[in-house]
Short mmCIF file of C-alpha atoms in Angstrom, two decimals:
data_model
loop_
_atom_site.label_atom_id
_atom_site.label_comp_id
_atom_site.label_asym_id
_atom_site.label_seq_id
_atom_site.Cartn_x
_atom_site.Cartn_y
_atom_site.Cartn_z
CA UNK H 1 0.00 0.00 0.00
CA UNK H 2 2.64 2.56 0.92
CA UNK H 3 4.35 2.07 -2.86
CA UNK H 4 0.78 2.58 -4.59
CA UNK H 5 0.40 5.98 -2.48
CA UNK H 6 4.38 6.83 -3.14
CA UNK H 7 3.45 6.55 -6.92
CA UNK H 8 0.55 8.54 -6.73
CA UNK H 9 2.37 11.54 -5.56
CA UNK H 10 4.72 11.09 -8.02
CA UNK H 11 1.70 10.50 -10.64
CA UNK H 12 0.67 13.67 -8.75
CA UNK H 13 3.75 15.82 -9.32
CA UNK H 14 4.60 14.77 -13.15
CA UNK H 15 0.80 15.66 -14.02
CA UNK H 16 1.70 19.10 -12.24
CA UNK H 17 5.06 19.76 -14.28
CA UNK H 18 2.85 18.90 -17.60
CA UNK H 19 0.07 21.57 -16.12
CA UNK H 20 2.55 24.07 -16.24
CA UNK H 21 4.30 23.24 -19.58
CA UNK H 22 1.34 23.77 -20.85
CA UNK H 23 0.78 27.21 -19.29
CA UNK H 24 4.33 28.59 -20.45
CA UNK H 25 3.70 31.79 -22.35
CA UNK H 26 4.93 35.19 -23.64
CA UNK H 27 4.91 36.27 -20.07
CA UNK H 28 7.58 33.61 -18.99
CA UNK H 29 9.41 35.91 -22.01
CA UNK H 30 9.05 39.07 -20.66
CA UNK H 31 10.37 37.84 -16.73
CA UNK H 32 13.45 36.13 -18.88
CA UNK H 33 13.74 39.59 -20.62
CA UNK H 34 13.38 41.91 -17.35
CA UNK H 35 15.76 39.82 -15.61
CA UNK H 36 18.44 39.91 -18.46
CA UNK H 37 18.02 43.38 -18.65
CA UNK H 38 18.37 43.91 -14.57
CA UNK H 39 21.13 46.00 -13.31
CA UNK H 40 21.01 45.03 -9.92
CA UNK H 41 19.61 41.80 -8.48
CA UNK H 42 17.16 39.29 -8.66
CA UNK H 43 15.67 39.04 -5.13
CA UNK H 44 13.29 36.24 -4.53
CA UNK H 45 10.68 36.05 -1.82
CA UNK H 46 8.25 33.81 -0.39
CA UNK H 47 6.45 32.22 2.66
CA UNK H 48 6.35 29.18 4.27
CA UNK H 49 7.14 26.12 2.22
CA UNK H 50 7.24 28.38 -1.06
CA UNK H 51 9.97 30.41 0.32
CA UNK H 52 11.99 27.12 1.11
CA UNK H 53 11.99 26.52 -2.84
CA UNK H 54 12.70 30.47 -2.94
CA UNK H 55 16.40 29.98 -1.51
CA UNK H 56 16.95 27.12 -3.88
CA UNK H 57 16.00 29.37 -6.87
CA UNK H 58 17.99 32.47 -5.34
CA UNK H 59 20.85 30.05 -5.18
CA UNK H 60 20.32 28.61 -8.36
CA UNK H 61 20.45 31.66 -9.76
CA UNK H 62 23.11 33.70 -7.60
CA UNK H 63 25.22 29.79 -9.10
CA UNK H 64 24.80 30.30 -12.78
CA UNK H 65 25.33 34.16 -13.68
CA UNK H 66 22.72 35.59 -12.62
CA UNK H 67 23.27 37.87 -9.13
CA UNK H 68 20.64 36.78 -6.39
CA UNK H 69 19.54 36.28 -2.96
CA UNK H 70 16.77 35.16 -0.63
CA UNK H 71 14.23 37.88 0.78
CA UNK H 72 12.31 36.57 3.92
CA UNK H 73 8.84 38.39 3.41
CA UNK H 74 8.08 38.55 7.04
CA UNK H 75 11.81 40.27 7.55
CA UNK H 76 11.21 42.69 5.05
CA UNK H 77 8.21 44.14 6.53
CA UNK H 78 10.79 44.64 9.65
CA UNK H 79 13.42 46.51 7.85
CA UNK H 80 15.03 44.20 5.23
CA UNK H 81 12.90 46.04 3.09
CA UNK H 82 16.11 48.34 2.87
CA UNK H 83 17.76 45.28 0.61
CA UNK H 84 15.83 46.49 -2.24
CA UNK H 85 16.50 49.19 -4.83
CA UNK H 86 15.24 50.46 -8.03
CA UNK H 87 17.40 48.46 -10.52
CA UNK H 88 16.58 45.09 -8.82
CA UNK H 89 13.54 42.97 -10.02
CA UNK H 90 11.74 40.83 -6.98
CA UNK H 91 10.14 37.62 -7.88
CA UNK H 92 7.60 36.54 -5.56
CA UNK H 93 6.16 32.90 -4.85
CA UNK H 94 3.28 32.19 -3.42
CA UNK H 95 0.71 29.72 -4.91
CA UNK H 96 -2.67 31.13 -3.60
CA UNK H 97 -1.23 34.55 -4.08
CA UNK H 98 -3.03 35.15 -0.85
CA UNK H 99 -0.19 35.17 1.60
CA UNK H 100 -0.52 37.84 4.31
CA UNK H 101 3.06 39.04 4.18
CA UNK H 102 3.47 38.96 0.52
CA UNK H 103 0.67 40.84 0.03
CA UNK H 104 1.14 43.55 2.63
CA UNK H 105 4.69 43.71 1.29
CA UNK H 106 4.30 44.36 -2.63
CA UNK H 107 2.58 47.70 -2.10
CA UNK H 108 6.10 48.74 -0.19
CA UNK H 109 7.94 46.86 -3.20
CA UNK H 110 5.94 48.48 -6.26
CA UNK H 111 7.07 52.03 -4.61
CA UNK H 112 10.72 51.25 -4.79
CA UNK H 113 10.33 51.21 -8.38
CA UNK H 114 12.08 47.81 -9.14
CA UNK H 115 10.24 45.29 -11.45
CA UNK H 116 8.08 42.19 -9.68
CA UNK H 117 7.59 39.12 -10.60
CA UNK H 118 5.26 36.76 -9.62
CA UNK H 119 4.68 33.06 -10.01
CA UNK H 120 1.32 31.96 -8.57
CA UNK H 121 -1.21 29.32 -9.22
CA UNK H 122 -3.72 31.94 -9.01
CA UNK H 123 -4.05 34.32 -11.73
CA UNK H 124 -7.21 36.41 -9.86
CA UNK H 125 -5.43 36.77 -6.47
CA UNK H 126 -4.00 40.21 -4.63
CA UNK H 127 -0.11 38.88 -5.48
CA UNK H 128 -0.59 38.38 -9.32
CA UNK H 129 -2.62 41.97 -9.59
CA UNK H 130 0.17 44.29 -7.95
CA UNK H 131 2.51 42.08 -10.07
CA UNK H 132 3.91 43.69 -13.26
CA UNK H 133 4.16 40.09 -14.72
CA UNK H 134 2.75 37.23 -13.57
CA UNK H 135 3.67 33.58 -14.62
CA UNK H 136 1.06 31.46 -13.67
CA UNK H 137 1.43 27.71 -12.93
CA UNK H 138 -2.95 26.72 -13.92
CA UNK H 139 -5.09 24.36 -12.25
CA UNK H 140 -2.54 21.80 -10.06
CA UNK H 141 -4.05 19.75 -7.74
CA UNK H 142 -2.00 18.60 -4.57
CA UNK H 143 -0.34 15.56 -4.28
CA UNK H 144 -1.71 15.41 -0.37
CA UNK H 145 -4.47 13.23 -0.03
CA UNK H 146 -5.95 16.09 1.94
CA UNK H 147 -4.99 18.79 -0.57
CA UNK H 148 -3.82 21.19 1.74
CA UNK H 149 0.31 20.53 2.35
CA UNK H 150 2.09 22.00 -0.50
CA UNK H 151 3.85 18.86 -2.51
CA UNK H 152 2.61 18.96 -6.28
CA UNK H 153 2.42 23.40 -6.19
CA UNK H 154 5.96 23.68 -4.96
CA UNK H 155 7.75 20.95 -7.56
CA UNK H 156 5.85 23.06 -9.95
CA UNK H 157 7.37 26.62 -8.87
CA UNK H 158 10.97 24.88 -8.37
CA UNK H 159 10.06 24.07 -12.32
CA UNK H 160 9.73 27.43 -13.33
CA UNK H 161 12.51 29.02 -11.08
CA UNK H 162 14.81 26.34 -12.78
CA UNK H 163 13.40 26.88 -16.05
CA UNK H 164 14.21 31.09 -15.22
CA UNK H 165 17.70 30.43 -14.32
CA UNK H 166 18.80 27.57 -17.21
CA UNK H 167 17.77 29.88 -19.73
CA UNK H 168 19.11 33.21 -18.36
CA UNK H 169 22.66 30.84 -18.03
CA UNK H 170 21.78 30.06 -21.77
CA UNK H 171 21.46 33.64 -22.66
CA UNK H 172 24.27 35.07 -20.99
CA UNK H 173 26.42 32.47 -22.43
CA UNK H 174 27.41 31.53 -18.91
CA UNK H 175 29.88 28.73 -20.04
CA UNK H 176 32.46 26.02 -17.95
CA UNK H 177 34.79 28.95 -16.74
CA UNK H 178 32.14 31.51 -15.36
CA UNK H 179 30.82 27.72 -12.98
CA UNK H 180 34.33 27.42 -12.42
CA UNK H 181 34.50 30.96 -11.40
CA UNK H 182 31.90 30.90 -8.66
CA UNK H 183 32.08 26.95 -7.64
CA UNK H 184 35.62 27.07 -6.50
CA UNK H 185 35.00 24.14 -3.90
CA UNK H 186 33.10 20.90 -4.66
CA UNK H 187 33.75 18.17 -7.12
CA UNK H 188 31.97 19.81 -9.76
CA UNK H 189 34.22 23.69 -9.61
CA UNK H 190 37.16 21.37 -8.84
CA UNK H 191 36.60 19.61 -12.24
CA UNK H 192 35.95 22.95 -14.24
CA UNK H 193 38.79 24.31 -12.94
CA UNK H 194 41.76 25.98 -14.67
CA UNK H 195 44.34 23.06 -14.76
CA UNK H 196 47.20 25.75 -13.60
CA UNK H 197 45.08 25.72 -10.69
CA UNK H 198 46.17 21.65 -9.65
CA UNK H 199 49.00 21.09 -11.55
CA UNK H 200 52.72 21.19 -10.43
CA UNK H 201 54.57 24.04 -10.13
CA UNK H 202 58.43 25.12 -9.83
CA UNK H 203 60.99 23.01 -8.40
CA UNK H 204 57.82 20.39 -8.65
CA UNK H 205 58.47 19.89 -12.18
CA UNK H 206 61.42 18.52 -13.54
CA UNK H 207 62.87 20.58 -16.14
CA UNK H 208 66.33 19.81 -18.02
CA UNK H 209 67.59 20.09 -21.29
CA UNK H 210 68.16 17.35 -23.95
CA UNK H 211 71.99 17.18 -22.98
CA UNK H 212 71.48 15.98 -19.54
CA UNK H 213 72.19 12.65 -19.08
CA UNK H 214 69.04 10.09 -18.06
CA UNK H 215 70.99 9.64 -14.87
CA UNK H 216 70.52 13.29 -13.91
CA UNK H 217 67.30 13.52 -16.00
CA UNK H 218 66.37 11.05 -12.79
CA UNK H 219 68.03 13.05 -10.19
CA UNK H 220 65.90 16.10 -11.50
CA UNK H 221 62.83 13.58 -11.19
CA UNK H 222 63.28 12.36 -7.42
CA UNK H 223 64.70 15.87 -6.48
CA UNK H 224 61.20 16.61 -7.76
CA UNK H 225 59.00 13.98 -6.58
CA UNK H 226 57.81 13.77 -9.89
CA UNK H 227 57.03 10.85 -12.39
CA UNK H 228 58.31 12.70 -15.34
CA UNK H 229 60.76 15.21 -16.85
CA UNK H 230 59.79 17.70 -19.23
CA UNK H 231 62.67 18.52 -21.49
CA UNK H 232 62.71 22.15 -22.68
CA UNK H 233 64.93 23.74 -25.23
CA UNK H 234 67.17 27.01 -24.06
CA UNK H 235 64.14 29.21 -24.13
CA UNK H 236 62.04 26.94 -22.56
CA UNK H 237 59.86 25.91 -24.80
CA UNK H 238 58.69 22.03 -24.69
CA UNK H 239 60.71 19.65 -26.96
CA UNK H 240 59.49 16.29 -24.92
CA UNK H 241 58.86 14.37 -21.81
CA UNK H 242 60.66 11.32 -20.41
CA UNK H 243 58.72 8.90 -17.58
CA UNK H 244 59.39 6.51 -15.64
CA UNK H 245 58.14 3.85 -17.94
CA UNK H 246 60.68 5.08 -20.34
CA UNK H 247 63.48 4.51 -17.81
CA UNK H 248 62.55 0.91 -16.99
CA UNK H 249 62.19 0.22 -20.60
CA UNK H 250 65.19 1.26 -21.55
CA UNK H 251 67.31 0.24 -19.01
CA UNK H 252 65.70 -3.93 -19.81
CA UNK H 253 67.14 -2.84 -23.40
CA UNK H 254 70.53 -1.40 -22.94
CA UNK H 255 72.74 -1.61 -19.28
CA UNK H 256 74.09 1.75 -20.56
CA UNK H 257 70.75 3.49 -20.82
CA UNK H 258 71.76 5.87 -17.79
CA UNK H 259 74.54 7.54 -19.58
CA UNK H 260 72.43 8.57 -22.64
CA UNK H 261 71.56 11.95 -23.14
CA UNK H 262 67.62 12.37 -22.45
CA UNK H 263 67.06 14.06 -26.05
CA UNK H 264 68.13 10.67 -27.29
CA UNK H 265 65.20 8.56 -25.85
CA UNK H 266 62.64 11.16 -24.71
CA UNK H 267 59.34 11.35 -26.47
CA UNK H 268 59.44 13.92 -28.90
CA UNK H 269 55.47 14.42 -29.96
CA UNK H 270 54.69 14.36 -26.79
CA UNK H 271 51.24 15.27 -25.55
CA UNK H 272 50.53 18.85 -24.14
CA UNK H 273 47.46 20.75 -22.84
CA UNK H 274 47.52 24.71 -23.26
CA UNK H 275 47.10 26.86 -20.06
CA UNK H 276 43.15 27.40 -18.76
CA UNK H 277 42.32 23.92 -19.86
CA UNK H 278 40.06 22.16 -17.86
CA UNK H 279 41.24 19.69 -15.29
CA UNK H 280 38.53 17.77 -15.92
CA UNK H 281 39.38 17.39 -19.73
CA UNK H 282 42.86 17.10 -18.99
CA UNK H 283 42.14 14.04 -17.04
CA UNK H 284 39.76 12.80 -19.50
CA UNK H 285 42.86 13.04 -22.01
CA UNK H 286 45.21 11.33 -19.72
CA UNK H 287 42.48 8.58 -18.76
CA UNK H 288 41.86 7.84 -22.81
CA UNK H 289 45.85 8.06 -23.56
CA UNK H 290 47.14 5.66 -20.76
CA UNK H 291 49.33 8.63 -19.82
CA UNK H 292 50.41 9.72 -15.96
CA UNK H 293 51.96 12.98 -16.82
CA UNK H 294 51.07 15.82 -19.71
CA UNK H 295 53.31 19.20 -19.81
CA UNK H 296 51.10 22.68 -19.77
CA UNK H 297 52.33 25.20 -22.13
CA UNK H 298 51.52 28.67 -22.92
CA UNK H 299 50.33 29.62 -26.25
CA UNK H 300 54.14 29.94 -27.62
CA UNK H 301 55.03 26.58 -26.54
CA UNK H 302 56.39 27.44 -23.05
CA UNK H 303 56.45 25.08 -20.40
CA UNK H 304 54.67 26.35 -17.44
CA UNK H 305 53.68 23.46 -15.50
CA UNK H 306 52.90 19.85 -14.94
CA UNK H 307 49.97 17.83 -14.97
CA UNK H 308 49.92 14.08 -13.21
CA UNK H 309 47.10 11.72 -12.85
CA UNK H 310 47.47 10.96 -9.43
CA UNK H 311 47.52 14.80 -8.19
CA UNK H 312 44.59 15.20 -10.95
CA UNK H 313 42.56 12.23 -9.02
CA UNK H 314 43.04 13.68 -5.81
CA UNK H 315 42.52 17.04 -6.62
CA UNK H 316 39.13 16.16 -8.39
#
């Protein structure tokens, strides 16, 4: 019994995301448009279990490029009315679009001057008439078997808020670097990171030039702690990189193999990733090539760092 009424409110909440596909109009255009066109911020407000879905939109936005944040209504009728100016545009939730402090508070908001916003199941309620456009969500019905705890209303306004911020993202052209830019922790910033932000640096990467000998190319390596040696001409620039799995190769081949000079048995077209790569591409491209190590270069060919797989693993 518990399953059958677990997949009734799901039933409940997919007929409610097809209620408001359906409703999606020219005014879901012109709240895209007004917040595109916003100078200041998108402030979001809303009561009760509405306002809970409120800070995920705020955040949702505030994550993807568009500048955001949470507006208790109750709070701003106590003085965080003051968060508010002119340039911003408010959007307000509220599914009846009867909610005491919403409605006391858009009077307050409308004189400010900013734009508002309103997404409401309720087209004919005091919210959606003070608001300049309203997006409404049409005839949902709860997924409560008593039709009064908000379940099916709020999946529906998380819809639209994610809806809002996906395609602001898309027309802002909010791309990999801008996440990376504000997701600097987590696995998901870590992965769209710059790759000069995790890979090795100075006397971390072993640099020497193709006359050294593979005995000191390996002296460079340990005095490193790396598993590779990137061999750069007098200028710098990248001519090829020499492993350990070149060493142990070549030293089953020839007993001499440590008195060679590195230019002699390094790998010449060697792979290389250019600076503000991604570190998770990088590690795609190490992953697909069977490859522990991959010099960074700068657009002229310059060595300027180091990637490895295992600082890559534990850095993502």
């Amino acid at each position: 019994m518990s399953i059958e009424h677990a997949l009734e409110t799901i039933d409940a909440e997919i007929a409610a995301l097809r209620v408001v596909k359906e409703n999606l109009n020219e005014q879901f255009v012109e709240a895209l448009d007004a917040m595109q066109a916003c100078t200041g911020r998108v402030i979001v407000s809303g009561m009760g279990k509405a306002g809970l879905i409120g800070q995920k939109i705020a955040a949702t936005l505030a994550s993807t490029g568009t500048p955001s944040f949470f507006m208790h209504p109750a709070e701003a009728l106590h003085g965080d009315l003051g968060m508010i100016m002119g340039n911003d545009v408010c959007l307000f939730l509220s599914n009846s679009g009867e909610s005491d402090e919403i409605t006391r508070l858009l009077p307050f908001v409308r004189r400010i001057g900013c734009r508002v916003v309103g997404i409401t199941g309720n087209i004919r309620s005091t919210m959606a008439a003070h608001c300049e456009i309203v997006l409404h969500l049409g005839d949902i019905h709860e997924a409560c078997p008593l039709g009064l705890a908000p379940t099916a209303t709020t999946t529906a306004i998380l819809a639209v808020g994610d809806a809002l911020a996906m395609s602001l993202m898309q027309r802002r052209g909010f791309c990999e670097s801008d996440f990376a830019r504000v997701h600097p922790a987590g696995a998901l910033g870590r992965r769209v990171a710059p790759v000069e932000t995790v890979m090795r640096l100075g006397d971390a990467v072993a640099k020497v030039d193709r006359d050294t000998t593979v005995a000191d190319t390996l002296l460079a390596m340990t005095n490193a702690r790396a598993g590779a040696a990137v061999i750069v001409d007098a200028t710098g620039r990248l001519e090829g990189i020499f492993c350990d799995g070149d060493l142990r190769r070549g030293l089953e081949a020839d007993s001499d193999f440590l008195k060679r000079r590195v230019g002699d048995v390094m790998v010449r077209d060697c792979r290389r990733v250019l600076v503000g790569s991604l570190a998770g591409e990088v590690l795609d491209i190490m992953r697909e090539n069977r490859i522990a190590d991959i010099p960074v270069v700068d657009d002229d060919g310059m060595v300027v760092g180091l990637a490895d797989l295992k600082g890559l693993i534990a850095s993502l």
